[in-house]
Tab-separated table of C-alpha atoms and ligand atoms in Angstrom:
chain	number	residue	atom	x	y	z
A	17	UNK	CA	0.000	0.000	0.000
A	18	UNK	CA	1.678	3.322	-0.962
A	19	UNK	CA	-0.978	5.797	-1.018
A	20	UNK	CA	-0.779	6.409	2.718
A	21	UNK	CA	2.647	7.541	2.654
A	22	UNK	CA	2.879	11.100	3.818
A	23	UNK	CA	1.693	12.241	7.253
A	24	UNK	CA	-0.894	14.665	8.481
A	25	UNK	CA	-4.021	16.115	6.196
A	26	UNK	CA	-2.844	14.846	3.222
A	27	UNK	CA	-3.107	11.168	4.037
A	28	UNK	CA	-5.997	11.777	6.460
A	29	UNK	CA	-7.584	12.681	3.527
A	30	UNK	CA	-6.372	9.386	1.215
A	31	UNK	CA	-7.268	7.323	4.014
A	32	UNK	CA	-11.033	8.810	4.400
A	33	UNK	CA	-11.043	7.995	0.583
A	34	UNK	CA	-10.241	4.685	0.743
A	35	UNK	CA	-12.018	3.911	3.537
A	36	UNK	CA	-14.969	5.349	2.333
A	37	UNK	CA	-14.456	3.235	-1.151
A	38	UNK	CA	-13.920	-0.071	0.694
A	39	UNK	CA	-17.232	1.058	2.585
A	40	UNK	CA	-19.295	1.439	-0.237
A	41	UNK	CA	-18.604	-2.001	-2.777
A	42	UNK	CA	-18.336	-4.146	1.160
A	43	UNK	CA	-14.174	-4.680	0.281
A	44	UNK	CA	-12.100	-6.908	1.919
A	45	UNK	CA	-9.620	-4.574	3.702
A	46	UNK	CA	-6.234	-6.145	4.799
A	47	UNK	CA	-4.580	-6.234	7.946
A	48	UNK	CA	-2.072	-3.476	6.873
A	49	UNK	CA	-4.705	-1.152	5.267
A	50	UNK	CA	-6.532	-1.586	8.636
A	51	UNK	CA	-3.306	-0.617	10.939
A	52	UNK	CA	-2.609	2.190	8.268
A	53	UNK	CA	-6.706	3.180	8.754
A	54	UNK	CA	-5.784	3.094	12.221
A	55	UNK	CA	-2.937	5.662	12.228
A	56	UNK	CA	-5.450	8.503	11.754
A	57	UNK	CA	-7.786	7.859	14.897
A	58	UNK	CA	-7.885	10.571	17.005
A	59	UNK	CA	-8.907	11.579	20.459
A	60	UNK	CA	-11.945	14.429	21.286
A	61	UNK	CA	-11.031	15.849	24.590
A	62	UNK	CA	-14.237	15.202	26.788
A	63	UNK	CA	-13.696	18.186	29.092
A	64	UNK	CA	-12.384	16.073	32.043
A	65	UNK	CA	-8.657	15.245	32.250
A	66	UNK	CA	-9.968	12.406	34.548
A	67	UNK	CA	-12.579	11.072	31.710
A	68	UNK	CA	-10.063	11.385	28.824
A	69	UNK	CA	-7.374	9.573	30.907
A	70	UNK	CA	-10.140	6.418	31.525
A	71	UNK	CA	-10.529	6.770	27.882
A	72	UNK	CA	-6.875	6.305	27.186
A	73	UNK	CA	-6.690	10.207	25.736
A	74	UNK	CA	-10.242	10.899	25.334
A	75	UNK	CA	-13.010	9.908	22.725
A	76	UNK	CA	-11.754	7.525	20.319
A	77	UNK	CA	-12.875	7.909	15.936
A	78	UNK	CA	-13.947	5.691	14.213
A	79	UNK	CA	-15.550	3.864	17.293
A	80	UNK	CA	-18.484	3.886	18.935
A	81	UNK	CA	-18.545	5.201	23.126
A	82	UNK	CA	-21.946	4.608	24.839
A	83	UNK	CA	-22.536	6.518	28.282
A	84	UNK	CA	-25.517	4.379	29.784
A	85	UNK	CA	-26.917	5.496	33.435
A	86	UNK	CA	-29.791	6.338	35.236
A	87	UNK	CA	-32.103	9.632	34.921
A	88	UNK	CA	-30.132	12.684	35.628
A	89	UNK	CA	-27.064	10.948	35.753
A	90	UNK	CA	-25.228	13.722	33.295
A	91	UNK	CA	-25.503	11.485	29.597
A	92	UNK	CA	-27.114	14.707	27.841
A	93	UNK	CA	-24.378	17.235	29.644
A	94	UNK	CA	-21.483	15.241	28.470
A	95	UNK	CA	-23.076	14.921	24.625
A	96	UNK	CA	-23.175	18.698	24.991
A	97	UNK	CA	-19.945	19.467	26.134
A	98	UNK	CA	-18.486	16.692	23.570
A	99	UNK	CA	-20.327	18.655	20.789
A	100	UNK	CA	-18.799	22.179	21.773
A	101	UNK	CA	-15.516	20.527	22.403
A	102	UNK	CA	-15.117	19.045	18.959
A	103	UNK	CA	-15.416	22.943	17.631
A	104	UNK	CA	-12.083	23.703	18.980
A	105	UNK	CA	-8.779	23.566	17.473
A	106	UNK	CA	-6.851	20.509	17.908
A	107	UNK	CA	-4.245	22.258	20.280
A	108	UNK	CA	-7.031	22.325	22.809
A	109	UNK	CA	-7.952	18.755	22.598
A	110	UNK	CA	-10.974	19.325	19.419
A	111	UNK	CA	-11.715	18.088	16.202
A	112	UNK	CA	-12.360	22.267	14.447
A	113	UNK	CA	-15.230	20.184	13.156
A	114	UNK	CA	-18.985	20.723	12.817
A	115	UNK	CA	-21.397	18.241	14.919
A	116	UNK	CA	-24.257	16.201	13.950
A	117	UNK	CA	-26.640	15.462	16.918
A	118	UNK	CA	-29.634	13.457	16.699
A	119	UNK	CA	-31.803	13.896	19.030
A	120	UNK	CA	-34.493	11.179	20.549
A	121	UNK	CA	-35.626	13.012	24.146
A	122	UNK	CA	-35.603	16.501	22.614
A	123	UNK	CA	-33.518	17.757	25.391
A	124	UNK	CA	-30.882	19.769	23.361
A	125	UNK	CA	-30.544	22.960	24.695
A	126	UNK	CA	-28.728	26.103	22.428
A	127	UNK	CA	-28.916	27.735	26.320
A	128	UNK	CA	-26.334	25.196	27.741
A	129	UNK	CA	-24.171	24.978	24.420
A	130	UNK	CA	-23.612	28.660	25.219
A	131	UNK	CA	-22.760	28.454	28.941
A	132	UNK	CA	-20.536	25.373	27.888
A	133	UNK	CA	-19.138	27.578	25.292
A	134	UNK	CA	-18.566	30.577	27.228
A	135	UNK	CA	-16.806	28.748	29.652
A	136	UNK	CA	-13.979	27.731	27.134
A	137	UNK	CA	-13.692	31.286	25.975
A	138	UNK	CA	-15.202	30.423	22.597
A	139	UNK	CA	-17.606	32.320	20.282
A	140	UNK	CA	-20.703	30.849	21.126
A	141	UNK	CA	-22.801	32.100	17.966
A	142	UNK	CA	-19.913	30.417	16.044
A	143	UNK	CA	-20.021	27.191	18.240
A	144	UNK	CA	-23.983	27.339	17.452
A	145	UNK	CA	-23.643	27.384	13.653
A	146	UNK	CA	-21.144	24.093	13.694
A	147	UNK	CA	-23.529	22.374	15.787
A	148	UNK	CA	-26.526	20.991	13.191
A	149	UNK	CA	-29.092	19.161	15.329
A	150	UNK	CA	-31.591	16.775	14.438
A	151	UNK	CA	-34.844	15.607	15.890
A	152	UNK	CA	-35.606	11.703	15.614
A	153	UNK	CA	-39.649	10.975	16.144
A	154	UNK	CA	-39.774	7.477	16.414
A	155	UNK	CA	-36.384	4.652	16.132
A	156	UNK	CA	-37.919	4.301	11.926
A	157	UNK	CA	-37.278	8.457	11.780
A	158	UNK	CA	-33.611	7.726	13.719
A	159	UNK	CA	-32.369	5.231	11.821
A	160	UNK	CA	-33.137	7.344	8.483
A	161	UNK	CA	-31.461	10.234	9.865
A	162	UNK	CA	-28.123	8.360	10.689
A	163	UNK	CA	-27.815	6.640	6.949
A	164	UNK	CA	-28.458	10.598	5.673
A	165	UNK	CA	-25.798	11.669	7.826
A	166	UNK	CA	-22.921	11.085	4.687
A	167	UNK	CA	-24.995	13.243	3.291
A	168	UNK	CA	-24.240	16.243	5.655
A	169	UNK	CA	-21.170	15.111	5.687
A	170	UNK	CA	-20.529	16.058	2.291
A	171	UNK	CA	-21.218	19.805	3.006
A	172	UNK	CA	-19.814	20.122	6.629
A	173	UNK	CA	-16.679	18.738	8.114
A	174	UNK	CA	-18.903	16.640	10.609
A	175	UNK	CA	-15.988	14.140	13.060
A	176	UNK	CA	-18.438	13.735	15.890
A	177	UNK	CA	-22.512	12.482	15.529
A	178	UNK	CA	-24.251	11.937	19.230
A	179	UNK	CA	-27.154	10.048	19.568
A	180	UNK	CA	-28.976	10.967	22.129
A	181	UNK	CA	-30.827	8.787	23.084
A	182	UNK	CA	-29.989	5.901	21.254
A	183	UNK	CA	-32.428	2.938	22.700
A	184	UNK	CA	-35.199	5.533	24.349
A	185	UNK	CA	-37.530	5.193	20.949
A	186	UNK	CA	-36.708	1.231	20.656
A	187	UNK	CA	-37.388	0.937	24.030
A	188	UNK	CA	-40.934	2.323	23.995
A	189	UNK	CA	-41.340	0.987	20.632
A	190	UNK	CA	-40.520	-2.956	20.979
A	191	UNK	CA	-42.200	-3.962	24.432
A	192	UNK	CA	-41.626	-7.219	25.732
A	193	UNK	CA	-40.073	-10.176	24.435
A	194	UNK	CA	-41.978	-10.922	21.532
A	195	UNK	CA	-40.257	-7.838	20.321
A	196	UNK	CA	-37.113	-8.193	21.347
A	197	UNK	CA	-35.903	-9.941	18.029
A	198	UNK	CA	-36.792	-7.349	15.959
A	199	UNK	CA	-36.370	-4.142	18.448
A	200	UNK	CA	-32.513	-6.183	18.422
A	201	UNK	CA	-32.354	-6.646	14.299
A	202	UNK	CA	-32.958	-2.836	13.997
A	203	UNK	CA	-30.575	-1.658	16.767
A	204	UNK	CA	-27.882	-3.961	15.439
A	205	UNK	CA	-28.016	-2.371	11.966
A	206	UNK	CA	-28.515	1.147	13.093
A	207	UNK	CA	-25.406	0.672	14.978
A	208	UNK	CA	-23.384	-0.583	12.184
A	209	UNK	CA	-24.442	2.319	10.028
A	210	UNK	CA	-23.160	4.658	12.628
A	211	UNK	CA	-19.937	2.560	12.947
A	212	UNK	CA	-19.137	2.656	9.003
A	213	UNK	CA	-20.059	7.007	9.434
A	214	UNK	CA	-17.179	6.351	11.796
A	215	UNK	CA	-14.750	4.236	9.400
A	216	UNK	CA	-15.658	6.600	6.498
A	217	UNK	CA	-15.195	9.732	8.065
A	218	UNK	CA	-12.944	9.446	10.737
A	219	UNK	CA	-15.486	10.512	13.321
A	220	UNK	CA	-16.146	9.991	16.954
A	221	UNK	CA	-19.598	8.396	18.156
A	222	UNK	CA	-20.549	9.250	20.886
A	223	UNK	CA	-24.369	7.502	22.298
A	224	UNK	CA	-26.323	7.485	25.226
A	225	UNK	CA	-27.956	4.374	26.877
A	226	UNK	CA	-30.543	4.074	29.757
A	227	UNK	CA	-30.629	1.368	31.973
A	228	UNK	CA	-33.589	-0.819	32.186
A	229	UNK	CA	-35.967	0.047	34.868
A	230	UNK	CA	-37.851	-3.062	33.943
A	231	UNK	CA	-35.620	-6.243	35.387
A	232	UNK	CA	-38.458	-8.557	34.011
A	233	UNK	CA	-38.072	-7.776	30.864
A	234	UNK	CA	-34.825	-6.573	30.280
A	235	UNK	CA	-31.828	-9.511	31.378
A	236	UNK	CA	-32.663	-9.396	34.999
A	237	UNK	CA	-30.051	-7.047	35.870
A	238	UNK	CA	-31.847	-3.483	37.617
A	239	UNK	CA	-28.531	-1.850	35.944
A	240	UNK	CA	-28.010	-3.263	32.177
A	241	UNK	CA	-27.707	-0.680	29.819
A	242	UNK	CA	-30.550	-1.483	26.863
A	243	UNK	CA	-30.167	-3.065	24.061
A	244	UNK	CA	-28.206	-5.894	25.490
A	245	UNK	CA	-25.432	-7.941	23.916
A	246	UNK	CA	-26.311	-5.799	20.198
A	247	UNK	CA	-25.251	-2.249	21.359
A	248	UNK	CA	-22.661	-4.471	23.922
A	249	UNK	CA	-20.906	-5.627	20.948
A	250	UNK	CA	-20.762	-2.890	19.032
A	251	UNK	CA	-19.820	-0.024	21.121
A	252	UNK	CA	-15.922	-0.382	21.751
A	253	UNK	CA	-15.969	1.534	24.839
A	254	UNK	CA	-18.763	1.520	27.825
A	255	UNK	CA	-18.753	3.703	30.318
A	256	UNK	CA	-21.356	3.614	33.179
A	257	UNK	CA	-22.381	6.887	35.012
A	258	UNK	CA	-24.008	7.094	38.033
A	259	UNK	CA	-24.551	9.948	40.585
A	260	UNK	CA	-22.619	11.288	43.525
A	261	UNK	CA	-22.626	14.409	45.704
A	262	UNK	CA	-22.357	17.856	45.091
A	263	UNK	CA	-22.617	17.293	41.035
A	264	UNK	CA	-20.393	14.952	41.248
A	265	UNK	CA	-20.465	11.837	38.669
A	266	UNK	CA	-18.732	8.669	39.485
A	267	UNK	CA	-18.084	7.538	35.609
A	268	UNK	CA	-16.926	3.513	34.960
A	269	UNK	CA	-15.006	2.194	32.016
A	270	UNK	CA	-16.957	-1.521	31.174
A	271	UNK	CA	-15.739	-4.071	28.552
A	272	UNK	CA	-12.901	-2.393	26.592
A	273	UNK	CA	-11.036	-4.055	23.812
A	274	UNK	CA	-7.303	-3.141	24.816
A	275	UNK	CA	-7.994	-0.753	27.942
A	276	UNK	CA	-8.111	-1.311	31.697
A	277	UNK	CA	-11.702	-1.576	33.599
A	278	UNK	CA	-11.637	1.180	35.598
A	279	UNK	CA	-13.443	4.377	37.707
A	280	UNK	CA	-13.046	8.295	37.829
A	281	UNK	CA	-15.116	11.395	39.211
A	282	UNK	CA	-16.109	13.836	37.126
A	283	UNK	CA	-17.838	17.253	37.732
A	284	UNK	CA	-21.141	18.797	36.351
A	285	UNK	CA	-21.364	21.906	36.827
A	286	UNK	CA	-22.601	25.126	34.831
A	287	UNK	CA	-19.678	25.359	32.793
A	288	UNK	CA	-19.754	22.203	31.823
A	289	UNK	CA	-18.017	18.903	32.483
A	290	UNK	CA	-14.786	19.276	34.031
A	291	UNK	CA	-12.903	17.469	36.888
A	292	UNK	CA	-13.775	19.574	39.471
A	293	UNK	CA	-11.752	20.525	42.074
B	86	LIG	P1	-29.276	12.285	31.602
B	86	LIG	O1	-28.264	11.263	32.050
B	86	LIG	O2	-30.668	11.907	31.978
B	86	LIG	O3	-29.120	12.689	30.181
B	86	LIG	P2	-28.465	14.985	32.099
B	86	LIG	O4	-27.201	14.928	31.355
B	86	LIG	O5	-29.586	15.726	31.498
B	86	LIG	O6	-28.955	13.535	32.521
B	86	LIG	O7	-28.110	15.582	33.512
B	86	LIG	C1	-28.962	16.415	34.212
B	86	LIG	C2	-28.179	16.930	35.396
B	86	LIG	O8	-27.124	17.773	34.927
B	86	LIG	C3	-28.997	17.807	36.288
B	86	LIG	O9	-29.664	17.029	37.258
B	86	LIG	C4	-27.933	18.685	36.916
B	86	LIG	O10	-27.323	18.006	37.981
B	86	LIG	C5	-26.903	18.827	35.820
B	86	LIG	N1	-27.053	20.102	35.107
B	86	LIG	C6	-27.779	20.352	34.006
B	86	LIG	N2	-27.700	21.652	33.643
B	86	LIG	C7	-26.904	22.237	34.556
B	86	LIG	C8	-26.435	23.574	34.741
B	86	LIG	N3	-26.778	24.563	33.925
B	86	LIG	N4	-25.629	23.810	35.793
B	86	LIG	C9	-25.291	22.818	36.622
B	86	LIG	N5	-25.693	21.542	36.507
B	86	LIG	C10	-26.488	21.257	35.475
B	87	LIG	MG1	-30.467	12.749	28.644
């Protein structure tokens, strides 16, 4: 393989290419095209030196990172502050990319991209225009919107697409376990598509996951994320999030490929996600 040969934007750009050809006629890839693809991940700063550190450097492309908790337990804030982070320049730990957000719960808020914003010392207006959000009615409407996300892509440098939340509308959608075959089918291909958005363009994902409330329904355990062994599989890194004082999040690293299990604190605060003091 010669075409990767030079460093930096020019090759990012050959490898996006190639990538993006393999992706389209289902190619066989090699094991050195793959290590070569794998020479232009990058890392998103999440806003937490703590967080970024569990993450080995922060939010991986071309993977998928799930953040599955409870209610309140700071999912949204942290797909916010992702989404203004990936805005800055790469000497502060971003992408200088534009954002794709769908959105499930409609709890995007333009209020707390500014505050987020503000706090970094950034432009919010500008932050605001790189940050194209859409809604997702019902998990048919979702999984549209992430196979039309190449086509935004074309027209906006987009490295990071949240989905927020991913399993809410397949949740409410496929109750019980006569639907759990097909609620599964449809999760396992929506995540796919976003994982090939992540191959093709380089990009971070970055989803949310509740846990099941419903231990009778959902694999018995009052804490399983949704979606089971399909989003399990297919998200390389899982981190679970659950509550402590003062805004205080106690955030756990779960199932990694090449990374250590392991546990950090992170703050949520109104400037964002940061590791406190
Ligand atoms: P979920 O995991 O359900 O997505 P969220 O990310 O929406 O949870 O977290 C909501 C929590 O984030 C609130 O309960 C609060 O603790 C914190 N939070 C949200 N907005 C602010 C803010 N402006 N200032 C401080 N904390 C905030
Ligand atoms: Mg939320």
């Amino acid at each position: 393989m010669k075409i990767y040969r030079e460093s930096a934007e020019g090759s990012a750009t050959k490898i996006i290419a190639a990538a993006r050809k393999s992706a389209d006629i289902g190619n066989f890839e090699t094991g050195e095209e793959i290590l070569e693809r794998r020479k232009g991940v990058s890392k998103l700063t999440s806003g937490s030196k703590n967080l970024d550190n569990l993450l080995g450097g922060g939010f991986e492309t071309q993977s998928i990172t799930e953040f599955f908790g409870e209610f309140g337990s700071g999912k949204t804030q942290i797909m916010h502050q992702a989404a203004v982070n990936a805005t800055m320049p790469a000497e502060t730990g971003g992408f200088d990319c534009d954002v794709l957000i769908i959105d499930t719960e409609n709890t995007f808020r333009p209020e707390r991209i500014i505050q987020m914003s503000k706090a970094k010392g950034l432009d919010p207006e500008v932050v605001l225009k790189r940050i194209h959000v859409a809604r997702a009615y019902n998990s048919h409407h979702q999984i549209l919107l992430a196979e039309r996300a190449s086509e935004l892509a074309k027209e906006f440098p987009i490295r990071l697409l949240i989905v927020d939340s991913l399993t809410s509308h397949f949740r409410s959608e496929y109750m019980g376990r006569g639907a759990l075959s097909e609620r599964q089918q449809l999760l396992n291909r929506h995540m796919h598509e976003l994982l090939k958005f992540s191959t093709i363009y380089n990009a971070v994902i970055a989803v949310t996951n509740q846990v099941s409330a419903r231990p009778d329904v959902f694999f018995g355990d009052p804490t399983a994320p949704i979606g089971g062994n399909i989003v399990g599989h297919t998200a390389t890194f899982r981190i679970y999030l659950r509550k402590s004082k003062g805004g205080k999040r106690i955030a756990r690293l779960i199932d990694s490929p090449y990374l250590p299990e392991g546990e950090t604190v992170i703050q949520v605060s109104e400037d964002g996600i940061t590791d406190g003091v």
